[in-house]
mmCIF file of C-alpha atoms in Angstrom:
data_model
loop_
_atom_site.group_PDB
_atom_site.id
_atom_site.type_symbol
_atom_site.label_atom_id
_atom_site.label_comp_id
_atom_site.label_asym_id
_atom_site.label_seq_id
_atom_site.Cartn_x
_atom_site.Cartn_y
_atom_site.Cartn_z
ATOM 1 C CA GLY A 1 -54.134 -13.066 71.334
ATOM 2 C CA GLN A 2 -56.412 -11.050 69.146
ATOM 3 C CA GLN A 3 -55.234 -7.635 68.037
ATOM 4 C CA LEU A 4 -57.224 -4.467 67.683
ATOM 5 C CA ASN A 5 -55.536 -1.623 65.846
ATOM 6 C CA GLN A 6 -56.816 1.691 67.117
ATOM 7 C CA SER A 7 -55.899 4.947 65.436
ATOM 8 C CA PRO A 8 -54.825 7.583 65.808
ATOM 9 C CA GLN A 9 -52.811 7.126 69.005
ATOM 10 C CA SER A 10 -53.306 10.769 69.930
ATOM 11 C CA MET A 11 -55.036 13.871 68.625
ATOM 12 C CA PHE A 12 -54.769 17.569 69.341
ATOM 13 C CA ILE A 13 -57.769 19.497 68.074
ATOM 14 C CA GLN A 14 -59.314 22.916 68.433
ATOM 15 C CA GLU A 15 -62.517 23.290 70.385
ATOM 16 C CA GLY A 16 -65.458 23.054 68.012
ATOM 17 C CA GLU A 17 -63.774 20.683 65.569
ATOM 18 C CA ASP A 18 -65.099 17.228 64.752
ATOM 19 C CA VAL A 19 -63.093 14.147 65.732
ATOM 20 C CA SER A 20 -62.910 10.722 64.151
ATOM 21 C CA MET A 21 -61.140 7.613 65.394
ATOM 22 C CA ASN A 22 -61.358 3.977 64.405
ATOM 23 C CA CYS A 23 -60.483 0.410 65.256
ATOM 24 C CA THR A 24 -59.700 -2.389 62.849
ATOM 25 C CA SER A 25 -59.027 -6.078 63.269
ATOM 26 C CA SER A 26 -58.297 -9.157 61.211
ATOM 27 C CA SER A 27 -60.992 -10.985 63.236
ATOM 28 C CA ILE A 28 -64.762 -10.737 63.086
ATOM 29 C CA PHE A 29 -66.391 -9.331 66.217
ATOM 30 C CA ASN A 30 -69.835 -9.865 67.662
ATOM 31 C CA THR A 31 -69.973 -6.596 69.560
ATOM 32 C CA TRP A 32 -68.103 -3.314 69.441
ATOM 33 C CA LEU A 33 -67.902 -1.088 72.492
ATOM 34 C CA TRP A 34 -66.476 2.407 72.885
ATOM 35 C CA TYR A 35 -65.206 3.648 76.245
ATOM 36 C CA LYS A 36 -63.868 6.949 77.529
ATOM 37 C CA GLN A 37 -61.360 7.164 80.352
ATOM 38 C CA GLU A 38 -60.674 10.413 82.155
ATOM 39 C CA PRO A 39 -57.551 10.934 84.272
ATOM 40 C CA GLY A 40 -57.697 8.979 87.513
ATOM 41 C CA GLU A 41 -60.893 7.167 86.587
ATOM 42 C CA GLY A 42 -61.940 3.859 85.143
ATOM 43 C CA PRO A 43 -63.226 3.461 81.563
ATOM 44 C CA VAL A 44 -66.863 4.446 81.129
ATOM 45 C CA LEU A 45 -69.018 2.893 78.431
ATOM 46 C CA LEU A 46 -70.122 5.430 75.798
ATOM 47 C CA ILE A 47 -71.691 3.420 73.008
ATOM 48 C CA ALA A 48 -72.386 -0.268 72.392
ATOM 49 C CA LEU A 49 -72.917 -1.738 68.907
ATOM 50 C CA TYR A 50 -74.399 -5.176 68.320
ATOM 51 C CA LYS A 51 -75.099 -5.577 64.606
ATOM 52 C CA ALA A 52 -73.038 -5.156 61.465
ATOM 53 C CA GLY A 53 -73.830 -1.809 59.858
ATOM 54 C CA GLU A 54 -75.436 -0.438 63.021
ATOM 55 C CA LEU A 55 -75.064 3.309 63.510
ATOM 56 C CA THR A 56 -75.708 4.596 67.031
ATOM 57 C CA SER A 57 -75.586 8.070 68.527
ATOM 58 C CA ASN A 58 -75.182 9.297 72.081
ATOM 59 C CA GLY A 59 -75.427 13.073 72.092
ATOM 60 C CA ARG A 60 -72.519 14.424 70.041
ATOM 61 C CA LEU A 61 -71.028 10.944 69.723
ATOM 62 C CA THR A 62 -71.771 8.625 66.816
ATOM 63 C CA ALA A 63 -70.331 5.152 66.323
ATOM 64 C CA GLN A 64 -70.751 2.547 63.625
ATOM 65 C CA PHE A 65 -70.273 -1.213 63.513
ATOM 66 C CA GLY A 66 -68.488 -1.929 60.237
ATOM 67 C CA ILE A 67 -70.323 -3.982 57.652
ATOM 68 C CA THR A 68 -67.475 -6.505 57.514
ATOM 69 C CA ARG A 69 -67.661 -6.820 61.347
ATOM 70 C CA LYS A 70 -63.911 -6.180 61.459
ATOM 71 C CA ASP A 71 -63.951 -2.470 62.186
ATOM 72 C CA SER A 72 -65.716 0.342 63.978
ATOM 73 C CA PHE A 73 -65.411 4.101 64.136
ATOM 74 C CA LEU A 74 -66.312 6.779 66.654
ATOM 75 C CA ASN A 75 -67.047 10.377 65.716
ATOM 76 C CA ILE A 76 -67.337 13.300 68.105
ATOM 77 C CA SER A 77 -68.937 16.412 66.695
ATOM 78 C CA ALA A 78 -68.246 19.981 67.831
ATOM 79 C CA SER A 79 -65.675 19.005 70.451
ATOM 80 C CA ILE A 80 -65.589 20.726 73.820
ATOM 81 C CA PRO A 81 -62.881 20.780 76.523
ATOM 82 C CA SER A 82 -64.598 18.092 78.590
ATOM 83 C CA ASP A 83 -64.141 15.633 75.719
ATOM 84 C CA VAL A 84 -60.503 15.331 76.793
ATOM 85 C CA GLY A 85 -59.544 11.794 77.728
ATOM 86 C CA ILE A 86 -58.507 8.456 76.313
ATOM 87 C CA TYR A 87 -61.006 6.648 74.106
ATOM 88 C CA PHE A 88 -60.867 2.866 73.872
ATOM 89 C CA CYS A 89 -62.549 0.509 71.499
ATOM 90 C CA ALA A 90 -63.290 -3.055 72.581
ATOM 91 C CA GLY A 91 -64.514 -5.996 70.563
ATOM 92 C CA GLN A 92 -66.229 -9.203 71.585
ATOM 93 C CA LEU A 93 -65.477 -12.323 69.566
ATOM 94 C CA PRO A 94 -68.348 -14.595 68.529
ATOM 95 C CA ARG A 95 -69.147 -17.249 71.088
ATOM 96 C CA ARG A 96 -67.120 -20.422 71.001
ATOM 97 C CA ALA A 97 -69.187 -23.564 71.429
ATOM 98 C CA ASP A 98 -66.661 -24.986 73.872
ATOM 99 C CA SER A 99 -66.402 -22.112 76.307
ATOM 100 C CA GLY A 100 -68.793 -19.739 77.971
ATOM 101 C CA ALA A 101 -65.864 -17.546 78.938
ATOM 102 C CA GLY A 102 -65.094 -16.861 75.307
ATOM 103 C CA SER A 103 -68.459 -15.202 74.906
ATOM 104 C CA TYR A 104 -67.685 -12.631 77.626
ATOM 105 C CA GLN A 105 -64.108 -11.700 76.894
ATOM 106 C CA LEU A 106 -63.318 -8.400 75.268
ATOM 107 C CA THR A 107 -60.257 -7.367 73.286
ATOM 108 C CA PHE A 108 -59.241 -3.740 73.792
ATOM 109 C CA GLY A 109 -57.492 -1.298 71.527
ATOM 110 C CA LYS A 110 -54.597 0.698 72.963
ATOM 111 C CA GLY A 111 -56.555 3.904 73.061
ATOM 112 C CA THR A 112 -56.730 7.295 71.384
ATOM 113 C CA LYS A 113 -55.677 10.178 73.599
ATOM 114 C CA LEU A 114 -57.723 13.263 72.785
ATOM 115 C CA SER A 115 -56.620 16.772 73.712
ATOM 116 C CA VAL A 116 -58.896 19.740 73.028
ATOM 117 C CA ILE A 117 -57.404 23.202 72.765
ATOM 118 C CA PRO A 118 -59.850 25.876 73.939
ATOM 119 C CA ASN B 1 -76.524 0.546 92.614
ATOM 120 C CA ALA B 2 -72.887 1.286 93.387
ATOM 121 C CA GLY B 3 -71.702 -0.607 90.284
ATOM 122 C CA VAL B 4 -68.151 -1.927 90.574
ATOM 123 C CA THR B 5 -66.269 -0.869 93.699
ATOM 124 C CA GLN B 6 -62.520 -1.255 94.079
ATOM 125 C CA THR B 7 -60.442 -0.753 97.201
ATOM 126 C CA PRO B 8 -57.970 0.648 97.954
ATOM 127 C CA LYS B 9 -57.621 3.456 95.412
ATOM 128 C CA PHE B 10 -53.910 3.886 96.062
ATOM 129 C CA GLN B 11 -51.301 1.539 97.511
ATOM 130 C CA VAL B 12 -47.541 1.538 97.920
ATOM 131 C CA LEU B 13 -45.846 -1.782 98.586
ATOM 132 C CA LYS B 14 -42.313 -2.845 99.208
ATOM 133 C CA THR B 15 -40.815 -5.541 97.015
ATOM 134 C CA GLY B 16 -41.757 -8.938 98.396
ATOM 135 C CA GLN B 17 -44.849 -7.822 100.265
ATOM 136 C CA SER B 18 -48.199 -9.393 99.554
ATOM 137 C CA MET B 19 -51.596 -7.760 99.408
ATOM 138 C CA THR B 20 -55.131 -8.186 98.148
ATOM 139 C CA LEU B 21 -56.968 -5.782 95.872
ATOM 140 C CA GLN B 22 -60.674 -5.903 96.544
ATOM 141 C CA CYS B 23 -63.439 -5.782 93.948
ATOM 142 C CA ALA B 24 -67.173 -5.976 94.527
ATOM 143 C CA GLN B 25 -70.161 -5.542 92.208
ATOM 144 C CA ASP B 26 -73.831 -5.259 93.080
ATOM 145 C CA MET B 27 -75.278 -5.857 89.612
ATOM 146 C CA ASN B 28 -75.459 -9.681 89.888
ATOM 147 C CA HIS B 29 -73.144 -10.046 86.897
ATOM 148 C CA GLU B 30 -71.797 -13.501 86.185
ATOM 149 C CA TYR B 31 -68.500 -12.473 84.679
ATOM 150 C CA MET B 32 -65.768 -10.558 86.476
ATOM 151 C CA SER B 33 -62.265 -9.777 85.361
ATOM 152 C CA TRP B 34 -59.072 -8.011 86.364
ATOM 153 C CA TYR B 35 -56.981 -5.878 84.015
ATOM 154 C CA ARG B 36 -53.801 -3.963 84.398
ATOM 155 C CA GLN B 37 -53.189 -0.745 82.514
ATOM 156 C CA ASP B 38 -49.697 0.397 81.679
ATOM 157 C CA PRO B 39 -48.693 3.367 79.515
ATOM 158 C CA GLY B 40 -48.941 2.518 75.827
ATOM 159 C CA MET B 41 -50.148 -1.022 76.544
ATOM 160 C CA GLY B 42 -53.874 -0.549 76.852
ATOM 161 C CA LEU B 43 -55.804 -2.940 79.094
ATOM 162 C CA ARG B 44 -54.400 -6.409 79.565
ATOM 163 C CA LEU B 45 -56.434 -9.220 81.099
ATOM 164 C CA ILE B 46 -54.908 -10.814 84.207
ATOM 165 C CA HIS B 47 -57.568 -13.269 85.437
ATOM 166 C CA TYR B 48 -61.268 -13.732 84.952
ATOM 167 C CA SER B 49 -64.208 -15.636 86.386
ATOM 168 C CA VAL B 50 -67.420 -16.786 84.711
ATOM 169 C CA GLY B 51 -69.157 -17.444 88.013
ATOM 170 C CA ALA B 52 -68.690 -18.315 91.667
ATOM 171 C CA GLY B 53 -66.089 -21.037 92.060
ATOM 172 C CA ILE B 54 -64.750 -20.707 88.498
ATOM 173 C CA THR B 55 -61.636 -18.747 87.576
ATOM 174 C CA ASP B 56 -59.136 -18.818 84.749
ATOM 175 C CA GLN B 57 -56.006 -17.078 83.540
ATOM 176 C CA GLY B 58 -55.902 -14.204 81.145
ATOM 177 C CA GLU B 59 -53.044 -12.749 79.132
ATOM 178 C CA VAL B 60 -50.715 -11.759 82.017
ATOM 179 C CA PRO B 61 -51.493 -13.973 85.060
ATOM 180 C CA ASN B 62 -48.027 -14.503 86.523
ATOM 181 C CA GLY B 63 -47.604 -13.204 90.073
ATOM 182 C CA TYR B 64 -51.346 -12.940 90.711
ATOM 183 C CA ASN B 65 -53.988 -15.203 92.244
ATOM 184 C CA VAL B 66 -57.751 -14.883 92.279
ATOM 185 C CA SER B 67 -60.714 -16.623 93.836
ATOM 186 C CA ARG B 68 -64.475 -16.226 93.444
ATOM 187 C CA SER B 69 -66.360 -17.503 96.450
ATOM 188 C CA THR B 70 -69.417 -15.310 95.811
ATOM 189 C CA THR B 71 -71.023 -13.687 92.768
ATOM 190 C CA GLU B 72 -70.329 -10.239 94.202
ATOM 191 C CA ASP B 73 -66.624 -10.399 95.087
ATOM 192 C CA PHE B 74 -63.507 -11.061 93.042
ATOM 193 C CA PRO B 75 -60.294 -10.234 94.939
ATOM 194 C CA LEU B 76 -56.887 -10.126 93.275
ATOM 195 C CA ARG B 77 -53.892 -11.245 95.333
ATOM 196 C CA LEU B 78 -50.317 -10.240 94.736
ATOM 197 C CA LEU B 79 -48.234 -12.999 96.248
ATOM 198 C CA SER B 80 -44.839 -11.306 96.364
ATOM 199 C CA ALA B 81 -44.911 -7.827 94.892
ATOM 200 C CA ALA B 82 -42.311 -6.851 92.302
ATOM 201 C CA PRO B 83 -41.575 -3.439 90.746
ATOM 202 C CA SER B 84 -42.864 -4.808 87.412
ATOM 203 C CA GLN B 85 -46.308 -4.981 89.023
ATOM 204 C CA THR B 86 -46.433 -1.215 89.423
ATOM 205 C CA SER B 87 -49.534 -0.396 87.425
ATOM 206 C CA VAL B 88 -53.145 0.681 87.545
ATOM 207 C CA TYR B 89 -55.476 -2.243 88.162
ATOM 208 C CA PHE B 90 -59.075 -2.301 87.007
ATOM 209 C CA CYS B 91 -61.794 -4.713 87.915
ATOM 210 C CA ALA B 92 -64.736 -5.135 85.548
ATOM 211 C CA SER B 93 -67.996 -7.051 85.538
ATOM 212 C CA SER B 94 -70.026 -8.145 82.531
ATOM 213 C CA TYR B 95 -73.336 -9.707 81.617
ATOM 214 C CA HIS B 96 -75.045 -11.002 78.494
ATOM 215 C CA ARG B 97 -77.689 -8.656 77.113
ATOM 216 C CA SER B 98 -79.508 -11.686 75.795
ATOM 217 C CA ARG B 99 -78.837 -15.394 76.010
ATOM 218 C CA ARG B 100 -79.504 -15.716 72.288
ATOM 219 C CA THR B 101 -77.031 -13.138 71.017
ATOM 220 C CA MET B 102 -74.520 -13.313 73.916
ATOM 221 C CA ASN B 103 -73.688 -9.640 73.341
ATOM 222 C CA THR B 104 -71.808 -8.365 76.373
ATOM 223 C CA GLU B 105 -70.933 -5.047 77.994
ATOM 224 C CA ALA B 106 -68.284 -4.491 80.656
ATOM 225 C CA PHE B 107 -68.481 -2.055 83.553
ATOM 226 C CA PHE B 108 -65.311 -0.910 85.250
ATOM 227 C CA GLY B 109 -64.344 0.160 88.724
ATOM 228 C CA GLN B 110 -62.356 3.329 89.352
ATOM 229 C CA GLY B 111 -59.049 1.503 89.613
ATOM 230 C CA THR B 112 -56.320 0.846 92.147
ATOM 231 C CA ARG B 113 -53.043 2.633 91.577
ATOM 232 C CA LEU B 114 -50.278 0.374 92.864
ATOM 233 C CA THR B 115 -46.633 1.305 93.252
ATOM 234 C CA VAL B 116 -44.062 -1.302 94.208
ATOM 235 C CA VAL B 117 -40.761 0.086 95.460
#
């Protein structure tokens, strides 16, 4: 299957620092999504990106859809303790003419585990 | 809207037992899917459905069955539980933001934590 390389795998940062993580792939994606998962919960959608070059913010979070459509990054500014969790990227491949299912399926990165030291 | 609801939240099974994990969504989404999450493995697709009556296999389907008799419900059945199926299971539903672009977003339930002993 398709591979998404998400890095770093884990981060330990001081409260107040900025955070950056990214996902890269050898395939072109139609959509990039960023999720956060807190312990004992399901992933929650943070930011969705639909066009190459698109830059979108959600509070202290900013994400960009790479111009080549093969990568995306997520930045968190001025981190706080409640930012702790695992962040996942997910990409949607362009629709295949032969299958409606292909236009829904997402490929997920393995996650970046963020720890914030107060 | 409740979103995506999964039951139970926790389950312990003995090897060889069968059970059904329930998933329901109230957003009228066409697409529903089941993932398992294991440490260091991310989310792996088990089965998915593009609409009532239509299901297909994902990346790791062995040992699991699904059916989709209604738009709202997508249960996952473990036929004969094995310790290798100890995992956290997530159900998700998706829709197309527009028919032209086919951009999709997925919404997840809170998960079912399954232990097979």
